[in-house]
Amino acid sequence: MKGLEACELNRSELENQFTIGSEYYKQEFVRIVDILNKSTYPIKELKDCTYLITDGDHGATQYKDSGVLYLLSESVKEGYIDLNGGGIRYISNELHNSLKRSVLRTGNVVVTKTGAYYGKSAVIPKNIIEANTSAHVAKIVVKDDVLNPYFLSTFLNSKYGYSQLRRRGIKVSRPEIKLIEFQDIKIPIPSMDFQEKIEQITLECQILLNKLSDEYEKAESDLLKEISFKDYELSNRNINVKNFKKSFFGSGRLDAEYYQPKYEGIEEIIKSYKNGFTYIGKEFEQVKNTSKKTEGYYNYIEIGDINIGNGFATYNRIATEKLPANAKIEAKKGDILISKVRPNRGAVTIIDFDVENLIVSSAFRVLRKKEEGNFTNKTLKVLLRSKVYKEWLLKFNVGTQYPVIRDEDILNLPIPKITQIKQQEIANNIEQSQKVKEKTELLLDVAKQAVEIAIEQDEPTAINFINSKIN
């Protein structure tokens, strides 16, 4: 019947003993495996290429302000570990030593097991000698005489690996790849020379990622210096006396946090800026257009897609029927996204890509520069992500278990009238960061495509492709 997909299999044709659901045998998944099986490479199952396939800590972890690095699934990006984002925690040495199974070391391959974007893979880099991780992350220790960990990770991120991971994660309750389901993933085994070529590309990406953070930090440092916050020390006084007229009558707030002296100190400096000040709401308008979701798919951005470290965003293509309830607001290139939830974490970004059917979570406040406005989106992004403004935003949080910031508090937030010359300097730094980001994305994409070309054709063709793209 038109529009329906059917696949008839004998029991002997089932690929494993663990999954017999119809979703697993969708034509798009079966076709990928068929291409792999027809490849000229030897094909091995993952369990035969590894010493260990396990996952992280299943307990209720107690985090510390410092200690042993503990990676959440959010820190595992496609091709790299994000050490500047929201997926980083710390645990005590005692707890770390008790979690022997989940200890991560340089060269281990990690894969996200759960969540909307499960199936992303990276390698623990050389600057992480030892760490630990959660149960939402799979840990793979490869047999290095068979597989290069960087090749394995890149393969898992390619369409031939990612498809195998995604089909295993389809569950009735919530998406999740069980550990036992990793074992029979089919892996092509190319020459070690080719595998090491993929490693070289990935390592170059890591160098660029470090440069990306440096470029952004320069933009923030220059801005803080301009508005006299470069070496500013927040007040540590914890007592403030206000009468009714200057407290609840004017603000509607009675909580002590709102009236901390450190916030008054920040506001005083902003409002005494040499060129004056304005308000976010005077320079930007709030975008509230909600999508009618008439298309078959949407490119979706949620808070987890914002890199807390460098302020850049990614998006994921999701079928309309699988979009979460929060996927509501229509946005476009140039819009600035500000997380309403814990905004002091710095989940602020500019949409710097132009894609169709773009939709973002309603957990964002979406701002668009007014035509008559003099404040650029790049300057606002750097300002709101600066350590001073992230601290200031704590003042406006409402709620205890799930603190959020209201729209009016963002729109009424004072911002200094930065000169156009200084704003251009900030823009130049951000644009330099953008170029580094684009180069990183290019290299990661080239590595994936090269793996796919090697599977579909041969290694010489894949090497020629690499040379044509990055030389």
CSV table of C-alpha atoms in Angstrom, one decimal:
chain,number,residue,atom,x,y,z
A,1,MET,CA,0.0,0.0,0.0
A,2,LYS,CA,1.2,3.5,-0.8
A,3,GLY,CA,3.1,5.2,2.0
A,4,LEU,CA,3.7,2.0,3.9
A,5,GLU,CA,7.0,0.2,4.3
A,6,ALA,CA,7.3,-3.5,4.7
A,7,CYS,CA,10.3,-5.8,5.2
A,8,GLU,CA,9.8,-9.6,5.4
A,9,LEU,CA,12.5,-11.6,7.2
A,10,ASN,CA,13.0,-15.2,8.2
A,11,ARG,CA,14.0,-15.8,11.8
A,12,SER,CA,17.4,-17.0,10.5
A,13,GLU,CA,17.9,-13.6,8.9
A,14,LEU,CA,17.6,-11.6,12.1
A,15,GLU,CA,20.8,-9.7,12.7
A,16,ASN,CA,20.9,-10.3,16.5
A,17,GLN,CA,19.1,-11.9,19.3
A,18,PHE,CA,18.3,-8.7,21.1
A,19,THR,CA,16.2,-6.7,18.7
A,20,ILE,CA,13.2,-7.9,16.6
A,21,GLY,CA,11.2,-4.6,16.4
A,22,SER,CA,10.1,-3.5,13.0
A,23,GLU,CA,11.8,-0.1,13.4
A,24,TYR,CA,15.2,-2.0,13.6
A,25,TYR,CA,14.6,-3.4,10.1
A,26,LYS,CA,13.6,-0.2,8.4
A,27,GLN,CA,14.9,-0.1,4.8
A,28,GLU,CA,17.2,2.9,5.5
A,29,PHE,CA,19.0,0.9,8.3
A,30,VAL,CA,19.1,-2.4,6.4
A,31,ARG,CA,20.6,-0.7,3.3
A,32,ILE,CA,23.5,0.7,5.4
A,33,VAL,CA,24.4,-2.7,6.6
A,34,ASP,CA,24.1,-4.2,3.1
A,35,ILE,CA,26.6,-1.6,1.8
A,36,LEU,CA,29.0,-2.4,4.6
A,37,ASN,CA,28.8,-6.1,3.9
A,38,LYS,CA,29.6,-5.5,0.3
A,39,SER,CA,32.7,-3.4,1.1
A,40,THR,CA,36.1,-4.8,0.1
A,41,TYR,CA,37.2,-4.3,3.7
A,42,PRO,CA,37.2,-7.0,6.3
A,43,ILE,CA,34.2,-6.5,8.5
A,44,LYS,CA,34.4,-7.2,12.2
A,45,GLU,CA,31.9,-6.9,15.1
A,46,LEU,CA,32.8,-4.3,17.7
A,47,LYS,CA,33.2,-6.8,20.4
A,48,ASP,CA,36.1,-8.4,18.4
A,49,CYS,CA,37.9,-5.1,18.1
A,50,THR,CA,37.8,-4.1,21.7
A,51,TYR,CA,39.1,-5.1,25.1
A,52,LEU,CA,36.2,-3.5,26.9
A,53,ILE,CA,32.7,-2.0,26.3
A,54,THR,CA,31.1,-0.6,29.4
A,55,ASP,CA,29.5,2.6,30.7
A,56,GLY,CA,29.8,5.1,33.5
A,57,ASP,CA,28.7,5.5,37.1
A,58,HIS,CA,25.1,4.4,37.8
A,59,GLY,CA,24.9,5.9,41.3
A,60,ALA,CA,23.7,9.3,42.6
A,61,THR,CA,26.9,11.2,42.2
A,62,GLN,CA,27.9,13.9,44.6
A,63,TYR,CA,29.6,16.7,42.7
A,64,LYS,CA,32.4,18.8,44.1
A,65,ASP,CA,33.8,22.3,43.1
A,66,SER,CA,37.1,20.7,42.2
A,67,GLY,CA,38.7,17.2,42.1
A,68,VAL,CA,38.6,14.6,39.4
A,69,LEU,CA,37.1,15.5,36.1
A,70,TYR,CA,33.6,13.9,35.6
A,71,LEU,CA,32.1,14.0,32.1
A,72,LEU,CA,28.4,14.1,31.5
A,73,SER,CA,26.9,13.1,28.1
A,74,GLU,CA,26.6,16.8,27.1
A,75,SER,CA,30.4,17.1,27.0
A,76,VAL,CA,30.6,14.4,24.2
A,77,LYS,CA,30.3,16.2,20.9
A,78,GLU,CA,30.6,14.8,17.5
A,79,GLY,CA,34.4,14.3,17.2
A,80,TYR,CA,35.6,16.1,20.3
A,81,ILE,CA,35.2,16.5,24.1
A,82,ASP,CA,33.9,19.9,25.1
A,83,LEU,CA,35.8,20.9,28.2
A,84,ASN,CA,34.3,24.4,28.3
A,85,GLY,CA,30.6,23.5,28.3
A,86,GLY,CA,27.9,22.5,30.7
A,87,GLY,CA,28.8,18.8,30.6
A,88,ILE,CA,31.8,19.1,33.0
A,89,ARG,CA,31.6,18.2,36.7
A,90,TYR,CA,34.1,17.1,39.4
A,91,ILE,CA,34.0,14.3,41.9
A,92,SER,CA,36.2,13.5,44.9
A,93,ASN,CA,39.3,11.3,44.6
A,94,GLU,CA,37.7,8.8,46.9
A,95,LEU,CA,34.6,8.4,44.8
A,96,HIS,CA,36.7,8.3,41.6
A,97,ASN,CA,38.9,5.5,43.1
A,98,SER,CA,35.7,3.5,43.9
A,99,LEU,CA,34.4,3.8,40.3
A,100,LYS,CA,37.1,1.6,38.6
A,101,ARG,CA,34.9,0.4,35.8
A,102,SER,CA,34.1,3.9,34.5
A,103,VAL,CA,37.6,5.4,34.7
A,104,LEU,CA,38.4,7.2,31.4
A,105,ARG,CA,41.9,7.5,30.1
A,106,THR,CA,43.5,9.1,27.1
A,107,GLY,CA,42.6,7.2,23.9
A,108,ASN,CA,39.3,5.7,25.2
A,109,VAL,CA,36.4,6.1,22.8
A,110,VAL,CA,33.1,7.4,24.4
A,111,VAL,CA,29.6,7.3,22.9
A,112,THR,CA,26.4,8.9,24.3
A,113,LYS,CA,23.9,6.2,25.1
A,114,THR,CA,20.8,8.2,26.0
A,115,GLY,CA,18.9,11.4,25.2
A,116,ALA,CA,17.6,12.9,22.1
A,117,TYR,CA,21.0,13.0,20.4
A,118,TYR,CA,22.3,9.6,21.5
A,119,GLY,CA,25.0,8.1,19.4
A,120,LYS,CA,27.6,10.9,19.3
A,121,SER,CA,31.2,9.8,19.7
A,122,ALA,CA,34.6,11.2,20.6
A,123,VAL,CA,38.0,10.2,21.8
A,124,ILE,CA,39.4,11.2,25.2
A,125,PRO,CA,42.2,13.6,24.2
A,126,LYS,CA,45.8,13.7,25.5
A,127,ASN,CA,45.1,16.6,27.9
A,128,ILE,CA,42.7,14.3,29.9
A,129,ILE,CA,45.0,11.8,31.5
A,130,GLU,CA,42.3,10.4,33.7
A,131,ALA,CA,38.6,11.2,34.4
A,132,ASN,CA,35.3,9.5,35.1
A,133,THR,CA,31.9,9.5,33.6
A,134,SER,CA,28.2,8.8,34.0
A,135,ALA,CA,26.0,5.9,33.0
A,136,HIS,CA,24.7,7.9,30.0
A,137,VAL,CA,28.1,7.5,28.3
A,138,ALA,CA,29.6,4.3,26.9
A,139,LYS,CA,33.3,3.7,27.3
A,140,ILE,CA,35.1,1.6,24.6
A,141,VAL,CA,38.7,0.4,24.9
A,142,VAL,CA,40.0,-0.6,21.5
A,143,LYS,CA,42.5,-3.2,20.5
A,144,ASP,CA,45.0,-0.8,19.0
A,145,ASP,CA,46.6,-3.4,16.7
A,146,VAL,CA,43.2,-3.6,15.0
A,147,LEU,CA,41.6,-0.2,15.4
A,148,ASN,CA,42.8,3.3,15.8
A,149,PRO,CA,40.4,4.9,18.4
A,150,TYR,CA,40.1,8.1,16.2
A,151,PHE,CA,39.1,6.0,13.2
A,152,LEU,CA,36.5,4.2,15.3
A,153,SER,CA,35.1,7.4,16.7
A,154,THR,CA,34.9,9.0,13.2
A,155,PHE,CA,33.3,5.8,11.7
A,156,LEU,CA,30.7,5.8,14.5
A,157,ASN,CA,29.9,9.5,13.6
A,158,SER,CA,29.7,8.7,9.9
A,159,LYS,CA,26.4,7.5,8.3
A,160,TYR,CA,27.6,3.9,8.4
A,161,GLY,CA,28.2,3.9,12.2
A,162,TYR,CA,25.7,6.5,13.3
A,163,SER,CA,22.9,4.6,11.5
A,164,GLN,CA,23.8,1.4,13.4
A,165,LEU,CA,23.8,3.3,16.7
A,166,ARG,CA,20.5,5.1,16.1
A,167,ARG,CA,18.6,1.9,15.1
A,168,ARG,CA,19.7,0.3,18.4
A,169,GLY,CA,18.4,3.3,20.4
A,170,ILE,CA,14.8,3.1,19.3
A,171,LYS,CA,12.8,2.2,22.4
A,172,VAL,CA,9.2,2.5,23.4
A,173,SER,CA,9.9,4.4,26.6
A,174,ARG,CA,13.0,6.6,25.9
A,175,PRO,CA,15.8,6.4,23.4
A,176,GLU,CA,18.7,4.4,24.8
A,177,ILE,CA,21.4,2.1,23.5
A,178,LYS,CA,22.0,-0.9,25.9
A,179,LEU,CA,25.6,-2.0,26.4
A,180,ILE,CA,24.9,-5.4,24.9
A,181,GLU,CA,23.7,-3.7,21.7
A,182,PHE,CA,27.2,-2.2,21.0
A,183,GLN,CA,28.8,-5.6,20.6
A,184,ASP,CA,27.6,-6.6,17.2
A,185,ILE,CA,28.0,-3.2,15.5
A,186,LYS,CA,29.8,-3.9,12.2
A,187,ILE,CA,33.1,-2.2,11.8
A,188,PRO,CA,35.2,-2.1,8.5
A,189,ILE,CA,38.9,-2.5,9.1
A,190,PRO,CA,40.9,-0.3,6.6
A,191,SER,CA,44.7,0.0,6.5
A,192,MET,CA,46.5,1.4,9.5
A,193,ASP,CA,47.9,4.2,7.3
A,194,PHE,CA,44.4,5.3,6.4
A,195,GLN,CA,43.2,5.1,10.1
A,196,GLU,CA,46.2,7.2,11.2
A,197,LYS,CA,45.3,9.8,8.5
A,198,ILE,CA,41.9,10.1,10.1
A,199,GLU,CA,43.6,10.5,13.5
A,200,GLN,CA,45.8,13.4,12.1
A,201,ILE,CA,42.7,15.3,10.9
A,202,THR,CA,41.0,14.9,14.3
A,203,LEU,CA,44.0,16.0,16.3
A,204,GLU,CA,44.2,19.1,14.1
A,205,CYS,CA,40.6,19.9,15.1
A,206,GLN,CA,41.6,19.7,18.7
A,207,ILE,CA,44.3,22.3,18.2
A,208,LEU,CA,41.8,24.6,16.4
A,209,LEU,CA,39.3,24.1,19.3
A,210,ASN,CA,41.8,25.5,21.7
A,211,LYS,CA,42.4,28.5,19.4
A,212,LEU,CA,38.7,29.0,19.2
A,213,SER,CA,38.5,29.5,23.0
A,214,ASP,CA,41.4,31.9,22.9
A,215,GLU,CA,39.8,34.1,20.3
A,216,TYR,CA,36.6,34.3,22.2
A,217,GLU,CA,38.3,35.1,25.5
A,218,LYS,CA,40.1,38.0,23.8
A,219,ALA,CA,36.8,39.5,22.7
A,220,GLU,CA,35.4,39.2,26.3
A,221,SER,CA,38.5,40.6,27.9
A,222,ASP,CA,38.6,43.6,25.6
A,223,LEU,CA,34.9,44.4,26.3
A,224,LEU,CA,35.3,44.1,30.1
A,225,LYS,CA,38.3,46.4,29.9
A,226,GLU,CA,36.2,48.9,28.0
A,227,ILE,CA,33.5,49.1,30.6
A,228,SER,CA,35.9,49.1,33.6
A,229,PHE,CA,35.2,45.5,34.6
A,230,LYS,CA,38.5,43.9,33.7
A,231,ASP,CA,39.8,43.6,37.3
A,232,TYR,CA,36.6,44.4,39.1
A,233,GLU,CA,36.1,42.6,42.4
A,234,LEU,CA,32.5,41.9,43.3
A,235,SER,CA,31.4,43.1,46.8
A,236,ASN,CA,31.5,40.4,49.4
A,237,ARG,CA,29.1,42.3,51.8
A,238,ASN,CA,26.1,40.2,52.5
A,239,ILE,CA,24.0,42.8,54.3
A,240,ASN,CA,21.8,45.4,52.7
A,241,VAL,CA,19.1,47.5,54.3
A,242,LYS,CA,16.1,48.6,52.2
A,243,ASN,CA,12.8,50.3,53.2
A,244,PHE,CA,9.5,49.1,51.8
A,245,LYS,CA,9.5,51.8,49.1
A,246,LYS,CA,12.9,50.9,47.8
A,247,SER,CA,12.2,47.2,47.9
A,248,PHE,CA,9.0,45.3,47.5
A,249,PHE,CA,6.9,48.4,46.5
A,250,GLY,CA,9.2,49.0,43.5
A,251,SER,CA,10.3,45.5,42.6
A,252,GLY,CA,7.8,43.1,43.9
A,253,ARG,CA,10.7,41.0,45.4
A,254,LEU,CA,11.3,40.2,49.0
A,255,ASP,CA,14.0,37.6,48.6
A,256,ALA,CA,17.4,38.6,50.0
A,257,GLU,CA,19.3,37.5,46.9
A,258,TYR,CA,17.8,40.2,44.8
A,259,TYR,CA,19.2,43.0,47.1
A,260,GLN,CA,22.8,41.8,47.4
A,261,PRO,CA,25.2,44.7,47.3
A,262,LYS,CA,27.3,43.1,44.6
A,263,TYR,CA,24.4,43.6,42.1
A,264,GLU,CA,24.1,47.3,43.0
A,265,GLY,CA,27.8,47.6,42.4
A,266,ILE,CA,27.6,46.2,38.9
A,267,GLU,CA,24.6,48.3,38.0
A,268,GLU,CA,26.3,51.5,39.2
A,269,ILE,CA,29.3,50.9,36.9
A,270,ILE,CA,27.1,50.1,33.9
A,271,LYS,CA,24.9,53.2,34.4
A,272,SER,CA,28.0,55.4,35.0
A,273,TYR,CA,29.6,54.3,31.7
A,274,LYS,CA,31.3,57.3,29.9
A,275,ASN,CA,29.0,57.1,26.9
A,276,GLY,CA,25.8,56.5,28.8
A,277,PHE,CA,23.6,53.4,28.9
A,278,THR,CA,20.5,52.0,27.3
A,279,TYR,CA,18.3,48.9,27.8
A,280,ILE,CA,18.2,45.6,25.9
A,281,GLY,CA,14.5,46.2,25.1
A,282,LYS,CA,15.3,49.5,23.4
A,283,GLU,CA,17.9,47.8,21.1
A,284,PHE,CA,16.3,44.4,20.5
A,285,GLU,CA,12.8,43.1,20.0
A,286,GLN,CA,11.6,39.8,21.3
A,287,VAL,CA,10.6,37.2,18.7
A,288,LYS,CA,7.5,35.2,19.7
A,289,ASN,CA,6.4,33.7,16.4
A,290,THR,CA,5.4,30.0,17.0
A,291,SER,CA,5.7,27.4,14.3
A,292,LYS,CA,2.6,25.7,12.9
A,293,LYS,CA,4.8,22.7,12.2
A,294,THR,CA,3.5,22.1,8.7
A,295,GLU,CA,6.7,20.7,7.3
A,296,GLY,CA,7.9,17.1,7.6
A,297,TYR,CA,11.0,17.9,9.5
A,298,TYR,CA,12.7,20.9,11.4
A,299,ASN,CA,16.2,21.9,12.2
A,300,TYR,CA,15.9,22.2,16.0
A,301,ILE,CA,18.0,24.0,18.6
A,302,GLU,CA,17.7,23.3,22.3
A,303,ILE,CA,19.7,24.5,25.2
A,304,GLY,CA,22.0,21.5,25.1
A,305,ASP,CA,23.0,22.5,21.6
A,306,ILE,CA,24.7,25.6,22.9
A,307,ASN,CA,28.4,25.3,23.6
A,308,ILE,CA,28.8,27.0,26.9
A,309,GLY,CA,32.6,27.4,26.4
A,310,ASN,CA,32.7,29.3,23.1
A,311,GLY,CA,29.0,30.4,22.6
A,312,PHE,CA,28.4,28.7,19.3
A,313,ALA,CA,25.3,26.6,18.5
A,314,THR,CA,24.5,23.5,16.5
A,315,TYR,CA,21.2,22.1,15.4
A,316,ASN,CA,19.7,18.7,14.7
A,317,ARG,CA,17.3,17.7,11.9
A,318,ILE,CA,14.3,16.0,13.6
A,319,ALA,CA,11.1,14.7,12.1
A,320,THR,CA,8.2,16.8,13.1
A,321,GLU,CA,6.4,14.0,14.9
A,322,LYS,CA,9.5,13.5,17.1
A,323,LEU,CA,10.0,17.1,18.1
A,324,PRO,CA,9.8,17.7,21.8
A,325,ALA,CA,6.9,19.8,23.2
A,326,ASN,CA,9.3,22.8,23.8
A,327,ALA,CA,10.1,23.1,20.0
A,328,LYS,CA,8.0,26.1,19.2
A,329,ILE,CA,9.7,29.4,18.2
A,330,GLU,CA,10.6,30.2,14.6
A,331,ALA,CA,14.0,31.8,14.3
A,332,LYS,CA,16.5,32.9,11.7
A,333,LYS,CA,20.1,33.7,11.1
A,334,GLY,CA,21.2,36.7,13.2
A,335,ASP,CA,18.8,36.1,16.0
A,336,ILE,CA,20.3,35.9,19.5
A,337,LEU,CA,19.2,33.1,21.8
A,338,ILE,CA,19.3,33.5,25.6
A,339,SER,CA,18.4,30.6,27.9
A,340,LYS,CA,15.6,31.4,30.3
A,341,VAL,CA,16.8,28.5,32.5
A,342,ARG,CA,19.9,29.2,34.6
A,343,PRO,CA,21.0,32.0,32.3
A,344,ASN,CA,24.1,32.6,34.5
A,345,ARG,CA,25.6,29.4,32.8
A,346,GLY,CA,26.1,31.4,29.7
A,347,ALA,CA,23.9,29.5,27.2
A,348,VAL,CA,23.7,32.5,24.9
A,349,THR,CA,24.4,32.3,21.2
A,350,ILE,CA,23.8,33.9,17.8
A,351,ILE,CA,22.3,31.8,15.0
A,352,ASP,CA,25.2,32.1,12.5
A,353,PHE,CA,23.8,29.6,10.0
A,354,ASP,CA,21.2,29.9,7.4
A,355,VAL,CA,19.0,26.8,7.2
A,356,GLU,CA,15.4,26.2,6.3
A,357,ASN,CA,12.7,25.1,8.8
A,358,LEU,CA,14.6,26.4,11.8
A,359,ILE,CA,12.8,26.1,15.1
A,360,VAL,CA,14.1,26.7,18.7
A,361,SER,CA,13.1,25.7,22.2
A,362,SER,CA,10.7,27.9,24.1
A,363,ALA,CA,13.2,27.7,26.9
A,364,PHE,CA,15.1,30.4,24.9
A,365,ARG,CA,14.3,34.1,24.8
A,366,VAL,CA,14.8,35.0,21.1
A,367,LEU,CA,15.9,38.6,20.4
A,368,ARG,CA,16.3,40.3,17.0
A,369,LYS,CA,18.1,43.6,16.5
A,370,LYS,CA,15.8,46.5,15.8
A,371,GLU,CA,16.5,48.5,12.6
A,372,GLU,CA,17.0,51.7,14.6
A,373,GLY,CA,19.2,49.9,17.2
A,374,ASN,CA,22.8,50.8,17.7
A,375,PHE,CA,23.8,47.7,19.7
A,376,THR,CA,25.0,44.7,17.6
A,377,ASN,CA,24.0,41.1,18.4
A,378,LYS,CA,27.7,40.2,18.6
A,379,THR,CA,28.3,42.7,21.3
A,380,LEU,CA,25.3,41.6,23.3
A,381,LYS,CA,26.3,38.0,23.0
A,382,VAL,CA,29.8,38.7,24.5
A,383,LEU,CA,28.3,41.0,27.2
A,384,LEU,CA,25.7,38.5,28.4
A,385,ARG,CA,28.3,35.7,28.4
A,386,SER,CA,30.8,37.8,30.3
A,387,LYS,CA,31.5,36.8,33.9
A,388,VAL,CA,30.1,40.1,35.2
A,389,TYR,CA,26.7,39.8,33.5
A,390,LYS,CA,26.4,36.1,34.2
A,391,GLU,CA,26.8,37.0,37.9
A,392,TRP,CA,24.3,39.8,37.6
A,393,LEU,CA,21.7,37.6,36.0
A,394,LEU,CA,21.6,35.6,39.2
A,395,LYS,CA,19.8,38.5,40.8
A,396,PHE,CA,16.7,38.0,38.6
A,397,ASN,CA,16.2,34.3,39.0
A,398,VAL,CA,12.8,33.3,40.2
A,399,GLY,CA,12.0,29.8,41.5
A,400,THR,CA,14.1,27.6,43.7
A,401,GLN,CA,14.2,24.1,42.2
A,402,TYR,CA,14.0,25.3,38.6
A,403,PRO,CA,15.3,28.9,38.6
A,404,VAL,CA,14.4,30.9,35.5
A,405,ILE,CA,14.6,34.5,34.4
A,406,ARG,CA,11.5,36.5,33.2
A,407,ASP,CA,11.3,38.2,29.8
A,408,GLU,CA,10.8,41.6,31.3
A,409,ASP,CA,14.0,41.3,33.4
A,410,ILE,CA,16.1,40.6,30.3
A,411,LEU,CA,14.5,43.4,28.3
A,412,ASN,CA,14.9,45.9,31.1
A,413,LEU,CA,18.5,45.0,31.7
A,414,PRO,CA,20.8,48.1,31.4
A,415,ILE,CA,23.7,47.8,28.8
A,416,PRO,CA,26.5,50.4,28.2
A,417,LYS,CA,26.4,52.4,25.0
A,418,ILE,CA,29.6,50.9,23.4
A,419,THR,CA,31.0,53.0,20.5
A,420,GLN,CA,30.6,51.6,17.0
A,421,ILE,CA,34.4,51.5,16.7
A,422,LYS,CA,34.7,49.2,19.8
A,423,GLN,CA,31.7,47.1,18.7
A,424,GLN,CA,33.5,46.6,15.4
A,425,GLU,CA,36.6,45.4,17.1
A,426,ILE,CA,34.5,42.9,19.1
A,427,ALA,CA,32.8,41.8,15.9
A,428,ASN,CA,36.2,41.2,14.3
A,429,ASN,CA,37.2,39.0,17.2
A,430,ILE,CA,34.0,37.0,17.0
A,431,GLU,CA,34.3,36.7,13.2
A,432,GLN,CA,37.8,35.3,13.7
A,433,SER,CA,36.3,32.8,16.1
A,434,GLN,CA,33.7,32.0,13.5
A,435,LYS,CA,36.4,31.2,10.9
A,436,VAL,CA,38.2,28.9,13.3
A,437,LYS,CA,34.8,27.2,14.0
A,438,GLU,CA,34.1,26.7,10.4
A,439,LYS,CA,37.6,25.2,9.8
A,440,THR,CA,37.0,22.8,12.6
A,441,GLU,CA,33.6,21.7,11.3
A,442,LEU,CA,35.1,21.3,7.8
A,443,LEU,CA,37.9,19.0,9.1
A,444,LEU,CA,35.5,16.9,11.1
A,445,ASP,CA,33.2,16.6,8.1
A,446,VAL,CA,36.0,15.8,5.7
A,447,ALA,CA,37.2,13.0,8.1
A,448,LYS,CA,33.6,11.5,8.1
A,449,GLN,CA,33.2,11.8,4.4
A,450,ALA,CA,36.6,10.3,3.8
A,451,VAL,CA,35.6,7.2,5.8
A,452,GLU,CA,32.4,6.9,3.8
A,453,ILE,CA,34.2,7.2,0.5
A,454,ALA,CA,36.8,4.6,1.6
A,455,ILE,CA,33.9,2.2,2.3
A,456,GLU,CA,32.0,2.9,-0.9
A,457,GLN,CA,35.0,3.1,-3.2
A,458,ASP,CA,38.6,2.7,-2.0
A,459,GLU,CA,41.3,4.4,0.1
A,460,PRO,CA,43.2,6.2,-2.7
A,461,THR,CA,39.9,7.9,-3.7
A,462,ALA,CA,39.3,8.9,0.0
A,463,ILE,CA,42.9,10.2,0.3
A,464,ASN,CA,42.5,12.3,-2.8
A,465,PHE,CA,39.3,13.7,-1.4
A,466,ILE,CA,41.1,14.7,1.8
A,467,ASN,CA,43.9,16.4,-0.1
A,468,SER,CA,41.4,18.3,-2.3
A,469,LYS,CA,39.6,19.7,0.8
A,470,ILE,CA,42.3,20.6,3.3
A,471,ASN,CA,45.5,21.2,1.3
